[in-house]
PDB file of C-alpha atoms in Angstrom:
ATOM      1  CA  UNK A 689      -1.858  28.720  36.952  1.00 61.00           C
ATOM      2  CA  UNK A 690      -5.129  27.137  37.110  1.00 69.00           C
ATOM      3  CA  UNK A 691      -5.920  26.762  33.289  1.00 69.00           C
ATOM      4  CA  UNK A 692      -2.192  25.509  32.882  1.00 77.00           C
ATOM      5  CA  UNK A 693      -3.096  22.733  35.539  1.00 77.00           C
ATOM      6  CA  UNK A 694      -6.542  21.953  33.836  1.00 83.00           C
ATOM      7  CA  UNK A 695      -5.175  22.306  30.717  1.00 86.00           C
ATOM      8  CA  UNK A 696      -2.508  19.512  31.807  1.00 88.00           C
ATOM      9  CA  UNK A 697      -4.669  17.368  33.079  1.00 89.00           C
ATOM     10  CA  UNK A 698      -7.591  17.303  30.337  1.00 90.00           C
ATOM     11  CA  UNK A 699      -3.874  15.704  28.433  1.00 92.00           C
ATOM     12  CA  UNK A 700      -3.407  13.659  30.822  1.00 92.00           C
ATOM     13  CA  UNK A 701      -6.663  11.802  30.312  1.00 90.00           C
ATOM     14  CA  UNK A 702      -6.943  12.338  26.870  1.00 91.00           C
ATOM     15  CA  UNK A 703      -3.578  10.497  26.705  1.00 91.00           C
ATOM     16  CA  UNK A 704      -5.070   7.332  29.276  1.00 90.00           C
ATOM     17  CA  UNK A 705      -8.019   6.811  27.574  1.00 90.00           C
ATOM     18  CA  UNK A 706      -6.021   6.304  23.962  1.00 91.00           C
ATOM     19  CA  UNK A 707      -3.316   4.438  25.295  1.00 90.00           C
ATOM     20  CA  UNK A 708      -6.910   2.249  27.030  1.00 88.00           C
ATOM     21  CA  UNK A 709      -7.528   1.666  23.032  1.00 85.00           C
ATOM     22  CA  UNK A 710      -4.659   0.544  22.139  1.00 81.00           C
ATOM     23  CA  UNK A 711      -4.820  -1.885  24.198  1.00 82.00           C
ATOM     24  CA  UNK A 712      -8.349  -2.757  23.953  1.00 83.00           C
ATOM     25  CA  UNK A 713      -7.471  -4.030  19.837  1.00 87.00           C
ATOM     26  CA  UNK A 714      -8.297  -7.041  19.187  1.00 89.00           C
ATOM     27  CA  UNK A 715      -6.777 -10.568  18.521  1.00 91.00           C
ATOM     28  CA  UNK A 716      -6.798 -10.702  14.960  1.00 91.00           C
ATOM     29  CA  UNK A 717      -6.401  -6.880  14.737  1.00 91.00           C
ATOM     30  CA  UNK A 718      -2.945  -7.785  16.584  1.00 92.00           C
ATOM     31  CA  UNK A 719      -2.171 -10.469  14.992  1.00 93.00           C
ATOM     32  CA  UNK A 720      -2.562  -8.112  11.685  1.00 92.00           C
ATOM     33  CA  UNK A 721      -0.245  -5.527  12.619  1.00 92.00           C
ATOM     34  CA  UNK A 722       1.986  -7.888  13.903  1.00 93.00           C
ATOM     35  CA  UNK A 723       2.333  -9.548  10.337  1.00 92.00           C
ATOM     36  CA  UNK A 724       2.629  -6.059   9.056  1.00 90.00           C
ATOM     37  CA  UNK A 725       5.188  -5.264  10.846  1.00 92.00           C
ATOM     38  CA  UNK A 726       7.529  -8.680  10.109  1.00 92.00           C
ATOM     39  CA  UNK A 727       6.529  -8.194   6.796  1.00 90.00           C
ATOM     40  CA  UNK A 728       7.760  -4.290   6.499  1.00 88.00           C
ATOM     41  CA  UNK A 729      10.856  -5.686   7.961  1.00 89.00           C
ATOM     42  CA  UNK A 730      12.222  -8.442   5.779  1.00 88.00           C
ATOM     43  CA  UNK A 731      11.116  -6.388   3.028  1.00 84.00           C
ATOM     44  CA  UNK A 732      12.899  -3.466   4.092  1.00 78.00           C
ATOM     45  CA  UNK A 733      16.625  -5.213   4.693  1.00 77.00           C
ATOM     46  CA  UNK A 734      15.430  -7.501   1.124  1.00 76.00           C
ATOM     47  CA  UNK A 735      17.109  -6.637  -2.055  1.00 69.00           C
ATOM     48  CA  UNK A 736      13.863  -3.956  -4.090  1.00 59.00           C
ATOM     49  CA  UNK A 737      13.944  -6.163  -6.975  1.00 52.00           C
ATOM     50  CA  UNK A 738      10.302  -6.337  -7.027  1.00 55.00           C
ATOM     51  CA  UNK A 739      10.759  -1.510  -6.655  1.00 57.00           C
ATOM     52  CA  UNK A 740      12.933  -1.684  -9.586  1.00 58.00           C
ATOM     53  CA  UNK A 741      10.379  -4.004 -11.699  1.00 60.00           C
ATOM     54  CA  UNK A 742       7.904  -1.431 -10.821  1.00 61.00           C
ATOM     55  CA  UNK A 743       9.703   1.484 -12.075  1.00 64.00           C
ATOM     56  CA  UNK A 744      10.373  -0.168 -15.511  1.00 67.00           C
ATOM     57  CA  UNK A 745       6.605  -0.178 -15.613  1.00 73.00           C
ATOM     58  CA  UNK A 746       5.419   2.785 -14.450  1.00 73.00           C
ATOM     59  CA  UNK A 747       5.937   4.472 -18.060  1.00 75.00           C
ATOM     60  CA  UNK A 748       4.306   2.222 -19.741  1.00 78.00           C
ATOM     61  CA  UNK A 749       1.152   2.560 -16.917  1.00 79.00           C
ATOM     62  CA  UNK A 750       0.938   5.769 -17.212  1.00 80.00           C
ATOM     63  CA  UNK A 751       0.487   6.260 -20.660  1.00 82.00           C
ATOM     64  CA  UNK A 752      -2.136   3.117 -20.693  1.00 84.00           C
ATOM     65  CA  UNK A 753      -3.875   5.302 -18.166  1.00 82.00           C
ATOM     66  CA  UNK A 754      -3.907   8.518 -20.487  1.00 82.00           C
ATOM     67  CA  UNK A 755      -4.877   6.498 -23.628  1.00 84.00           C
ATOM     68  CA  UNK A 756      -8.024   5.130 -21.359  1.00 84.00           C
ATOM     69  CA  UNK A 757      -9.190   8.725 -19.993  1.00 78.00           C
ATOM     70  CA  UNK A 758      -8.873   9.951 -23.469  1.00 80.00           C
ATOM     71  CA  UNK A 759     -10.748   7.859 -24.673  1.00 80.00           C
ATOM     72  CA  UNK A 760     -13.514   7.898 -22.397  1.00 75.00           C
ATOM     73  CA  UNK A 761     -13.845  11.284 -22.908  1.00 72.00           C
ATOM     74  CA  UNK A 762     -14.028  10.999 -26.234  1.00 72.00           C
ATOM     75  CA  UNK A 763     -17.103   8.679 -25.879  1.00 69.00           C
ATOM     76  CA  UNK A 764     -18.430  10.896 -23.642  1.00 63.00           C
ATOM     77  CA  UNK A 765     -20.402  12.830 -26.462  1.00 56.00           C
ATOM     78  CA  UNK A 766     -23.252  14.785 -25.506  1.00 51.00           C
ATOM     79  CA  UNK A 767     -23.978  14.639 -22.185  1.00 53.00           C
ATOM     80  CA  UNK A 768     -22.715  17.674 -21.643  1.00 54.00           C
ATOM     81  CA  UNK A 769     -20.026  16.477 -18.118  1.00 56.00           C
ATOM     82  CA  UNK A 770     -17.028  18.162 -19.008  1.00 57.00           C
ATOM     83  CA  UNK A 771     -14.253  18.238 -16.024  1.00 59.00           C
ATOM     84  CA  UNK A 772     -12.132  21.109 -15.606  1.00 64.00           C
ATOM     85  CA  UNK A 773      -9.238  20.663 -17.880  1.00 66.00           C
ATOM     86  CA  UNK A 774      -7.069  22.304 -15.449  1.00 66.00           C
ATOM     87  CA  UNK A 775      -8.178  19.535 -12.841  1.00 66.00           C
ATOM     88  CA  UNK A 776      -8.032  17.046 -14.986  1.00 67.00           C
ATOM     89  CA  UNK A 777      -4.397  17.255 -15.490  1.00 67.00           C
ATOM     90  CA  UNK A 778      -3.644  17.851 -11.735  1.00 65.00           C
ATOM     91  CA  UNK A 779      -6.045  14.159 -11.783  1.00 65.00           C
ATOM     92  CA  UNK A 780      -3.741  12.647 -14.504  1.00 65.00           C
ATOM     93  CA  UNK A 781      -0.571  13.960 -13.315  1.00 64.00           C
ATOM     94  CA  UNK A 782      -0.922  11.896  -9.240  1.00 62.00           C
ATOM     95  CA  UNK A 783      -3.078   9.000 -10.798  1.00 61.00           C
ATOM     96  CA  UNK A 784      -0.125   8.799 -13.053  1.00 61.00           C
ATOM     97  CA  UNK A 785       2.662   9.355 -10.542  1.00 60.00           C
ATOM     98  CA  UNK A 786       5.584   7.175 -10.273  1.00 54.00           C
ATOM     99  CA  UNK A 787       6.884   9.550  -7.484  1.00 57.00           C
ATOM    100  CA  UNK A 788       4.174  10.004  -4.046  1.00 58.00           C
ATOM    101  CA  UNK A 789       2.456  13.231  -4.682  1.00 59.00           C
ATOM    102  CA  UNK A 790       4.005  14.189  -1.210  1.00 63.00           C
ATOM    103  CA  UNK A 791       7.467  13.950  -2.738  1.00 61.00           C
ATOM    104  CA  UNK A 792       7.521  16.947  -4.608  1.00 58.00           C
ATOM    105  CA  UNK A 793       6.671  19.068  -1.453  1.00 62.00           C
ATOM    106  CA  UNK A 794       8.987  17.368   0.817  1.00 66.00           C
ATOM    107  CA  UNK A 795      12.123  17.954  -1.401  1.00 63.00           C
ATOM    108  CA  UNK A 796      13.169  20.882   1.524  1.00 65.00           C
ATOM    109  CA  UNK A 797      13.623  17.941   3.648  1.00 67.00           C
ATOM    110  CA  UNK A 798      15.657  15.572   1.779  1.00 68.00           C
ATOM    111  CA  UNK A 799      16.919  18.472   1.210  1.00 67.00           C
ATOM    112  CA  UNK A 800      17.685  18.890   4.466  1.00 68.00           C
ATOM    113  CA  UNK A 801      18.292  15.050   5.366  1.00 69.00           C
ATOM    114  CA  UNK A 802      21.245  15.308   3.055  1.00 70.00           C
ATOM    115  CA  UNK A 803      22.254  18.177   4.865  1.00 69.00           C
ATOM    116  CA  UNK A 804      22.160  16.248   8.330  1.00 69.00           C
ATOM    117  CA  UNK A 805      24.065  12.996   6.440  1.00 65.00           C
ATOM    118  CA  UNK A 806      26.637  15.361   4.991  1.00 66.00           C
ATOM    119  CA  UNK A 807      27.654  17.447   8.819  1.00 64.00           C
ATOM    120  CA  UNK A 808      27.693  13.175  10.384  1.00 61.00           C
ATOM    121  CA  UNK A 809      30.025  12.039   7.658  1.00 55.00           C
TER     122      UNK A 809
ATOM    123  CA  UNK B1032      14.248  -1.663  14.350  1.00 87.00           C
ATOM    124  CA  UNK B1033      11.452  -4.330  15.011  1.00 86.00           C
ATOM    125  CA  UNK B1034      11.304  -3.598  18.548  1.00 91.00           C
ATOM    126  CA  UNK B1035      11.025   0.314  17.792  1.00 93.00           C
ATOM    127  CA  UNK B1036       8.364  -0.956  15.406  1.00 94.00           C
ATOM    128  CA  UNK B1037       6.403  -2.821  17.707  1.00 93.00           C
ATOM    129  CA  UNK B1038       6.403  -0.318  20.166  1.00 92.00           C
ATOM    130  CA  UNK B1039       4.829   2.696  17.925  1.00 93.00           C
ATOM    131  CA  UNK B1040       2.328   0.063  15.822  1.00 93.00           C
ATOM    132  CA  UNK B1041      -0.672   0.138  18.017  1.00 93.00           C
ATOM    133  CA  UNK B1042      -0.388   3.995  17.793  1.00 93.00           C
ATOM    134  CA  UNK B1043       0.010   4.412  14.531  1.00 94.00           C
ATOM    135  CA  UNK B1044      -2.591   2.460  13.427  1.00 94.00           C
ATOM    136  CA  UNK B1045      -6.060   4.132  15.273  1.00 94.00           C
ATOM    137  CA  UNK B1046      -3.976   7.480  14.285  1.00 94.00           C
ATOM    138  CA  UNK B1047      -4.451   6.332  10.703  1.00 94.00           C
ATOM    139  CA  UNK B1048      -8.090   5.092  12.436  1.00 93.00           C
ATOM    140  CA  UNK B1049      -8.662   8.096  13.170  1.00 93.00           C
ATOM    141  CA  UNK B1050      -7.803   9.986  10.342  1.00 93.00           C
ATOM    142  CA  UNK B1051      -8.817   7.763   7.439  1.00 91.00           C
ATOM    143  CA  UNK B1052     -12.066   6.060   9.203  1.00 88.00           C
ATOM    144  CA  UNK B1053     -10.747   3.171   7.377  1.00 86.00           C
ATOM    145  CA  UNK B1054      -9.772  -0.280   9.772  1.00 88.00           C
ATOM    146  CA  UNK B1055      -8.180  -1.760   6.057  1.00 88.00           C
ATOM    147  CA  UNK B1056      -6.931   0.994   4.918  1.00 90.00           C
ATOM    148  CA  UNK B1057      -5.281   1.846   7.944  1.00 92.00           C
ATOM    149  CA  UNK B1058      -3.562  -1.058   8.174  1.00 92.00           C
ATOM    150  CA  UNK B1059      -1.858  -1.253   4.794  1.00 92.00           C
ATOM    151  CA  UNK B1060      -1.098   2.465   5.475  1.00 92.00           C
ATOM    152  CA  UNK B1061       0.662   1.978   8.541  1.00 94.00           C
ATOM    153  CA  UNK B1062       2.679  -1.056   6.530  1.00 92.00           C
ATOM    154  CA  UNK B1063       3.855   1.575   4.191  1.00 92.00           C
ATOM    155  CA  UNK B1064       4.845   3.335   6.594  1.00 93.00           C
ATOM    156  CA  UNK B1065       6.846   0.881   8.498  1.00 94.00           C
ATOM    157  CA  UNK B1066       8.574  -0.127   5.127  1.00 92.00           C
ATOM    158  CA  UNK B1067       9.296   3.108   3.983  1.00 92.00           C
ATOM    159  CA  UNK B1068      11.295   3.752   7.605  1.00 93.00           C
ATOM    160  CA  UNK B1069      12.698   0.339   6.909  1.00 92.00           C
ATOM    161  CA  UNK B1070      14.251   0.659   3.500  1.00 90.00           C
ATOM    162  CA  UNK B1071      15.308   4.469   4.414  1.00 89.00           C
ATOM    163  CA  UNK B1072      16.012   5.259   7.377  1.00 90.00           C
ATOM    164  CA  UNK B1073      17.535   2.451   9.167  1.00 88.00           C
ATOM    165  CA  UNK B1074      21.088   3.103   9.606  1.00 88.00           C
ATOM    166  CA  UNK B1075      19.822   6.675  10.676  1.00 90.00           C
ATOM    167  CA  UNK B1076      20.402   7.368  14.831  1.00 90.00           C
ATOM    168  CA  UNK B1077      17.579   5.154  16.042  1.00 89.00           C
ATOM    169  CA  UNK B1078      16.850   8.732  18.370  1.00 87.00           C
ATOM    170  CA  UNK B1079      15.950  10.030  15.051  1.00 88.00           C
ATOM    171  CA  UNK B1080      13.436   7.108  13.726  1.00 92.00           C
ATOM    172  CA  UNK B1081      10.323   8.316  16.212  1.00 91.00           C
ATOM    173  CA  UNK B1082      10.030  11.475  14.061  1.00 91.00           C
ATOM    174  CA  UNK B1083      10.984  10.008  11.140  1.00 92.00           C
ATOM    175  CA  UNK B1084       8.133   7.293  10.850  1.00 94.00           C
ATOM    176  CA  UNK B1085       5.113  10.131  11.706  1.00 94.00           C
ATOM    177  CA  UNK B1086       6.566  12.078   8.863  1.00 93.00           C
ATOM    178  CA  UNK B1087       6.090   9.363   6.794  1.00 94.00           C
ATOM    179  CA  UNK B1088       2.774   7.997   8.123  1.00 94.00           C
ATOM    180  CA  UNK B1089       1.821  11.625   7.642  1.00 93.00           C
ATOM    181  CA  UNK B1090       2.822  11.462   4.523  1.00 92.00           C
ATOM    182  CA  UNK B1091       1.070   8.848   3.791  1.00 92.00           C
ATOM    183  CA  UNK B1092      -2.555  10.234   5.303  1.00 93.00           C
ATOM    184  CA  UNK B1093      -2.357  12.860   3.257  1.00 91.00           C
ATOM    185  CA  UNK B1094      -1.430  11.381   0.094  1.00 91.00           C
ATOM    186  CA  UNK B1095      -4.288   8.778   0.744  1.00 91.00           C
ATOM    187  CA  UNK B1096      -6.683  11.908   1.352  1.00 89.00           C
ATOM    188  CA  UNK B1097      -5.663  13.366  -2.055  1.00 88.00           C
ATOM    189  CA  UNK B1098      -6.627  10.143  -3.464  1.00 88.00           C
ATOM    190  CA  UNK B1099     -10.013   9.731  -2.402  1.00 87.00           C
ATOM    191  CA  UNK B1100     -10.488  13.245  -3.238  1.00 85.00           C
ATOM    192  CA  UNK B1101      -9.472  12.825  -7.057  1.00 85.00           C
ATOM    193  CA  UNK B1102     -11.428   9.329  -6.829  1.00 83.00           C
ATOM    194  CA  UNK B1103     -14.931  10.409  -5.235  1.00 82.00           C
ATOM    195  CA  UNK B1104     -14.665  13.305  -8.142  1.00 81.00           C
ATOM    196  CA  UNK B1105     -14.020  11.052 -10.661  1.00 80.00           C
ATOM    197  CA  UNK B1106     -16.747   8.460  -9.256  1.00 79.00           C
ATOM    198  CA  UNK B1107     -18.808  11.449  -9.491  1.00 78.00           C
ATOM    199  CA  UNK B1108     -18.387  12.345 -13.665  1.00 78.00           C
ATOM    200  CA  UNK B1109     -18.304   8.838 -14.333  1.00 77.00           C
ATOM    201  CA  UNK B1110     -22.220   8.287 -12.247  1.00 78.00           C
ATOM    202  CA  UNK B1111     -23.608  11.173 -14.382  1.00 75.00           C
ATOM    203  CA  UNK B1112     -22.062   9.983 -17.621  1.00 74.00           C
ATOM    204  CA  UNK B1113     -23.392   7.082 -16.977  1.00 73.00           C
ATOM    205  CA  UNK B1114     -26.722   7.895 -15.546  1.00 73.00           C
ATOM    206  CA  UNK B1115     -27.280  10.954 -18.637  1.00 66.00           C
ATOM    207  CA  UNK B1116     -28.252  13.011 -15.779  1.00 58.00           C
ATOM    208  CA  UNK B1117     -25.886  15.475 -15.864  1.00 51.00           C
ATOM    209  CA  UNK B1118     -28.075  18.244 -15.057  1.00 53.00           C
ATOM    210  CA  UNK B1119     -28.842  16.286 -11.666  1.00 52.00           C
ATOM    211  CA  UNK B1120     -26.924  17.381  -8.553  1.00 52.00           C
ATOM    212  CA  UNK B1121     -24.542  14.956  -7.095  1.00 51.00           C
ATOM    213  CA  UNK B1122     -26.505  12.311  -4.397  1.00 52.00           C
ATOM    214  CA  UNK B1123     -25.615  13.954  -0.879  1.00 50.00           C
ATOM    215  CA  UNK B1124     -25.774   9.363  -0.355  1.00 48.00           C
ATOM    216  CA  UNK B1125     -22.787   8.572  -2.080  1.00 48.00           C
ATOM    217  CA  UNK B1126     -20.600  10.948   1.018  1.00 49.00           C
ATOM    218  CA  UNK B1127     -21.505   8.224   3.129  1.00 47.00           C
ATOM    219  CA  UNK B1128     -19.643   6.511   4.330  1.00 48.00           C
ATOM    220  CA  UNK B1129     -20.604   2.550   3.373  1.00 46.00           C
ATOM    221  CA  UNK B1130     -21.951   0.679   6.745  1.00 44.00           C
ATOM    222  CA  UNK B1131     -18.553  -1.340   7.815  1.00 42.00           C
ATOM    223  CA  UNK B1132     -16.119   1.441   7.018  1.00 44.00           C
ATOM    224  CA  UNK B1133     -18.147   4.228   9.704  1.00 46.00           C
ATOM    225  CA  UNK B1134     -17.241   1.255  12.539  1.00 47.00           C
ATOM    226  CA  UNK B1135     -14.209   0.172  12.252  1.00 45.00           C
ATOM    227  CA  UNK B1136     -13.417   3.339  15.391  1.00 46.00           C
ATOM    228  CA  UNK B1137     -15.257   0.124  17.007  1.00 48.00           C
ATOM    229  CA  UNK B1138     -12.027  -1.611  17.403  1.00 43.00           C
ATOM    230  CA  UNK B1139      -9.913   2.258  19.157  1.00 44.00           C
ATOM    231  CA  UNK B1140     -12.718   3.204  21.285  1.00 43.00           C
ATOM    232  CA  UNK B1141     -13.036   1.218  24.491  1.00 47.00           C
ATOM    233  CA  UNK B1142     -15.794   3.310  27.148  1.00 68.00           C
ATOM    234  CA  UNK B1143     -17.605   6.397  26.597  1.00 79.00           C
ATOM    235  CA  UNK B1144     -14.816   8.786  27.063  1.00 81.00           C
ATOM    236  CA  UNK B1145     -12.656   6.825  24.348  1.00 86.00           C
ATOM    237  CA  UNK B1146     -15.251   6.964  22.221  1.00 87.00           C
ATOM    238  CA  UNK B1147     -16.591  10.955  22.789  1.00 89.00           C
ATOM    239  CA  UNK B1148     -12.529  11.678  22.123  1.00 91.00           C
ATOM    240  CA  UNK B1149     -11.795   9.637  18.987  1.00 92.00           C
ATOM    241  CA  UNK B1150     -15.707  10.877  17.580  1.00 92.00           C
ATOM    242  CA  UNK B1151     -13.926  14.807  18.519  1.00 93.00           C
ATOM    243  CA  UNK B1152     -10.945  14.571  16.897  1.00 94.00           C
ATOM    244  CA  UNK B1153     -12.946  13.302  13.671  1.00 94.00           C
ATOM    245  CA  UNK B1154     -14.837  16.227  13.287  1.00 94.00           C
ATOM    246  CA  UNK B1155     -11.731  18.639  13.796  1.00 95.00           C
ATOM    247  CA  UNK B1156      -9.178  19.295  10.195  1.00 94.00           C
ATOM    248  CA  UNK B1157      -6.672  16.745   9.704  1.00 93.00           C
ATOM    249  CA  UNK B1158      -3.957  19.132  10.252  1.00 93.00           C
ATOM    250  CA  UNK B1159      -5.381  20.041  13.652  1.00 95.00           C
ATOM    251  CA  UNK B1160      -6.640  16.223  14.335  1.00 95.00           C
ATOM    252  CA  UNK B1161      -2.959  14.646  13.123  1.00 94.00           C
ATOM    253  CA  UNK B1162      -0.764  17.638  15.272  1.00 96.00           C
ATOM    254  CA  UNK B1163      -2.710  16.846  18.742  1.00 96.00           C
ATOM    255  CA  UNK B1164      -2.332  12.971  18.677  1.00 96.00           C
ATOM    256  CA  UNK B1165       1.721  13.905  17.968  1.00 95.00           C
ATOM    257  CA  UNK B1166       2.221  16.637  20.375  1.00 95.00           C
ATOM    258  CA  UNK B1167      -0.815  14.867  23.237  1.00 95.00           C
ATOM    259  CA  UNK B1168      -0.182  11.297  22.588  1.00 94.00           C
ATOM    260  CA  UNK B1169       3.539  10.929  21.141  1.00 93.00           C
ATOM    261  CA  UNK B1170       5.172  13.703  23.043  1.00 92.00           C
ATOM    262  CA  UNK B1171       7.188  14.985  19.975  1.00 93.00           C
ATOM    263  CA  UNK B1172       8.483  18.222  20.742  1.00 94.00           C
ATOM    264  CA  UNK B1173       7.351  21.304  18.880  1.00 95.00           C
ATOM    265  CA  UNK B1174       9.860  20.921  16.021  1.00 93.00           C
ATOM    266  CA  UNK B1175       9.960  17.194  15.962  1.00 92.00           C
ATOM    267  CA  UNK B1176       6.153  17.758  15.386  1.00 94.00           C
ATOM    268  CA  UNK B1177       6.334  20.223  12.455  1.00 93.00           C
ATOM    269  CA  UNK B1178       9.340  17.751  10.941  1.00 90.00           C
ATOM    270  CA  UNK B1179       6.656  15.073  10.708  1.00 90.00           C
ATOM    271  CA  UNK B1180       3.758  17.206   9.552  1.00 91.00           C
ATOM    272  CA  UNK B1181       5.554  19.169   7.013  1.00 89.00           C
ATOM    273  CA  UNK B1182       5.168  21.666   8.075  1.00 91.00           C
ATOM    274  CA  UNK B1183       6.182  25.343  10.124  1.00 93.00           C
ATOM    275  CA  UNK B1184       6.900  24.935  13.964  1.00 94.00           C
ATOM    276  CA  UNK B1185       4.905  28.785  14.006  1.00 95.00           C
ATOM    277  CA  UNK B1186       1.725  26.107  12.157  1.00 95.00           C
ATOM    278  CA  UNK B1187       2.286  23.735  14.877  1.00 95.00           C
ATOM    279  CA  UNK B1188       1.387  25.785  17.750  1.00 96.00           C
ATOM    280  CA  UNK B1189      -1.832  27.442  16.028  1.00 96.00           C
ATOM    281  CA  UNK B1190      -2.563  23.970  15.456  1.00 96.00           C
ATOM    282  CA  UNK B1191      -2.594  22.362  18.258  1.00 96.00           C
ATOM    283  CA  UNK B1192      -3.707  25.581  19.690  1.00 96.00           C
ATOM    284  CA  UNK B1193      -6.807  25.315  18.242  1.00 96.00           C
ATOM    285  CA  UNK B1194      -7.044  21.145  18.540  1.00 96.00           C
ATOM    286  CA  UNK B1195      -6.747  21.632  22.389  1.00 95.00           C
ATOM    287  CA  UNK B1196      -9.603  24.688  22.338  1.00 94.00           C
ATOM    288  CA  UNK B1197     -11.992  22.657  20.674  1.00 94.00           C
ATOM    289  CA  UNK B1198     -11.566  19.274  22.283  1.00 94.00           C
ATOM    290  CA  UNK B1199     -12.282  20.812  25.435  1.00 92.00           C
ATOM    291  CA  UNK B1200     -14.545  23.140  24.542  1.00 90.00           C
ATOM    292  CA  UNK B1201     -16.295  20.249  23.049  1.00 89.00           C
ATOM    293  CA  UNK B1202     -15.945  17.241  25.913  1.00 87.00           C
ATOM    294  CA  UNK B1203     -16.564  19.390  28.804  1.00 76.00           C
ATOM    295  CA  UNK B1204     -19.168  17.002  30.042  1.00 69.00           C
ATOM    296  CA  UNK B1205     -17.129  13.646  29.995  1.00 64.00           C
ATOM    297  CA  UNK B1206     -13.170  15.425  30.754  1.00 65.00           C
ATOM    298  CA  UNK B1207     -11.955  17.332  33.689  1.00 59.00           C
TER     299      UNK B1207
END
């Protein structure tokens, strides 16, 4: 019982301290956060032209990145530093993927969300 | 939507700073998460925004850590390649963050107790750290935290309990 009470007091103190940290943010940071919020709201509700443009460019950027990496490895010559092939492939996928890496890990979540929408609608 | 974002932005920023140790990066990441919420979920009921927003934020934080790991590895290879000293071990000083990235938490930290808390939070594994902040600070339920973290409710309970135990043990001198 006392242990639970101690833990509750500890957690309340943590919340107070972290809330206090938010109040202590300097004016410049608060201003930048407010600007970021306004930009997000503005861009979020506007047509997605820039995203579409990025999606069109993504395959070219990915190809260019792969060519550059291949060239770097080719000219690496005899320095003896050869990254493992499997790691390189995984890295390239992460660097060049048009989708965020978590998208693939989150497929179940999107499925759940879609099911929720079906039930709601 | 804007009112909701204004209510969570400072907390989200603090969580990102603790996770990344980089104030500018944290700002970009929070803006990205806000943009993601507006674009994808503005039409969802308002009660769902909080767990969805923190899910996006967590996803961005994890992506940032993955990319950082990849960048560090490539930087290491490139530096070895440039110097031609393949036999040498990587310089451990390259792993130390630059001076300005060591201190962003200054903005978050106030008193000594908060400084101690932030320092201990940074020592926790990322999942424990963020689970603790979502549960203890943001007040998300176990299920909401599981959605935000993209893991099971059981994992949330384990991470949270370990984080509380570790923090209480380390902060005994500063906290009740």
